[in-house]
Amino acid sequence: MDLLQRGVAMLQDSDSSDECATARAADAVSEAATGEPVPEPRKAAAGQAVHYGFGVLLGMGYGVVAEYWCPATAAAGAPFGLATRRC
């Protein structure tokens, strides 16, 4: 996924750094919570935590939606997966 993000970033005209989106998101959360960015040695782990945390939230969302709206489970949840793929 990192490779894809870097490829897209090269195509876009932006001033983004070499950091992946999840590491930047971890920095934003850390700065909002503590006022300081994530220390450099922990950036990779913090980025992974954001990545997997976001996946857990999407999975929980699917579980709630599937419980109360049966059409969400059509094709084993493929429509939900496709709808949230860009997230």
Short mmCIF file of C-alpha atoms in Angstrom, two decimals:
data_model
loop_
_atom_site.label_atom_id
_atom_site.label_comp_id
_atom_site.label_asym_id
_atom_site.label_seq_id
_atom_site.Cartn_x
_atom_site.Cartn_y
_atom_site.Cartn_z
CA MET A 1 0.00 0.00 0.00
CA ASP A 2 2.91 2.32 0.73
CA LEU A 3 4.17 1.85 -2.82
CA LEU A 4 0.78 2.78 -4.24
CA GLN A 5 0.57 5.87 -2.01
CA ARG A 6 4.02 7.01 -3.12
CA GLY A 7 3.10 6.49 -6.78
CA VAL A 8 -0.06 8.55 -6.40
CA ALA A 9 1.83 11.25 -4.48
CA MET A 10 4.34 11.55 -7.33
CA LEU A 11 1.50 12.10 -9.79
CA GLN A 12 -0.12 14.75 -7.63
CA ASP A 13 1.31 18.23 -7.33
CA SER A 14 1.80 18.37 -3.59
CA ASP A 15 4.45 19.18 -1.05
CA SER A 16 4.06 15.89 0.83
CA SER A 17 7.07 14.32 2.44
CA ASP A 18 8.31 10.74 2.19
CA GLU A 19 6.12 9.81 5.15
CA CYS A 20 3.17 7.57 4.44
CA ALA A 21 -0.35 8.80 5.11
CA THR A 22 -0.76 6.64 8.21
CA ALA A 23 2.39 8.08 9.81
CA ARG A 24 1.14 11.61 9.09
CA ALA A 25 -2.25 10.69 10.58
CA ALA A 26 -0.51 9.31 13.68
CA ASP A 27 1.40 12.58 13.98
CA ALA A 28 -1.82 14.57 13.71
CA VAL A 29 -3.51 12.47 16.42
CA SER A 30 -0.45 12.70 18.66
CA GLU A 31 -0.21 16.47 18.25
CA ALA A 32 -3.92 16.87 19.00
CA ALA A 33 -3.67 14.69 22.10
CA THR A 34 -0.29 15.66 23.54
CA GLY A 35 0.84 18.71 21.60
CA GLU A 36 3.90 16.88 20.26
CA PRO A 37 4.48 14.70 17.19
CA VAL A 38 5.30 11.01 17.40
CA PRO A 39 9.02 10.47 18.12
CA GLU A 40 10.95 9.32 15.04
CA PRO A 41 11.81 5.83 16.39
CA ARG A 42 8.11 5.12 16.96
CA LYS A 43 6.67 6.56 13.73
CA ALA A 44 6.52 3.23 11.89
CA ALA A 45 4.70 1.53 14.76
CA ALA A 46 2.33 4.47 15.17
CA GLY A 47 1.55 4.39 11.44
CA GLN A 48 0.80 0.67 11.66
CA ALA A 49 -1.45 1.29 14.68
CA VAL A 50 -3.43 3.87 12.68
CA HIS A 51 -3.66 1.48 9.71
CA TYR A 52 -4.96 -1.46 11.73
CA GLY A 53 -7.12 0.73 13.98
CA PHE A 54 -8.87 2.15 10.94
CA GLY A 55 -9.43 -1.37 9.64
CA VAL A 56 -10.91 -2.44 12.97
CA LEU A 57 -13.29 0.53 12.91
CA LEU A 58 -14.43 -0.35 9.38
CA GLY A 59 -14.96 -3.96 10.44
CA MET A 60 -16.98 -2.89 13.46
CA GLY A 61 -19.03 -0.61 11.22
CA TYR A 62 -19.74 -3.50 8.87
CA GLY A 63 -20.79 -5.69 11.79
CA VAL A 64 -23.26 -3.10 13.05
CA VAL A 65 -24.66 -2.39 9.59
CA ALA A 66 -24.96 -6.13 8.80
CA GLU A 67 -26.78 -6.76 12.06
CA TYR A 68 -29.51 -4.24 11.37
CA TRP A 69 -29.63 -4.10 7.55
CA CYS A 70 -29.52 -7.53 5.93
CA PRO A 71 -28.81 -6.35 2.34
CA ALA A 72 -25.35 -5.29 3.54
CA THR A 73 -24.39 -8.96 3.72
CA ALA A 74 -25.16 -9.57 0.04
CA ALA A 75 -22.30 -11.31 -1.78
CA ALA A 76 -20.52 -11.91 1.54
CA GLY A 77 -20.13 -8.19 2.19
CA ALA A 78 -18.39 -7.42 -1.09
CA PRO A 79 -20.43 -4.25 -1.75
CA PHE A 80 -19.44 -2.89 1.68
CA GLY A 81 -15.80 -3.74 1.02
CA LEU A 82 -15.87 -2.03 -2.37
CA ALA A 83 -17.61 1.02 -0.93
CA THR A 84 -14.96 1.45 1.78
CA ARG A 85 -11.93 0.49 -0.31
CA ARG A 86 -10.81 4.09 -0.87
CA CYS A 87 -10.82 4.84 2.87
#
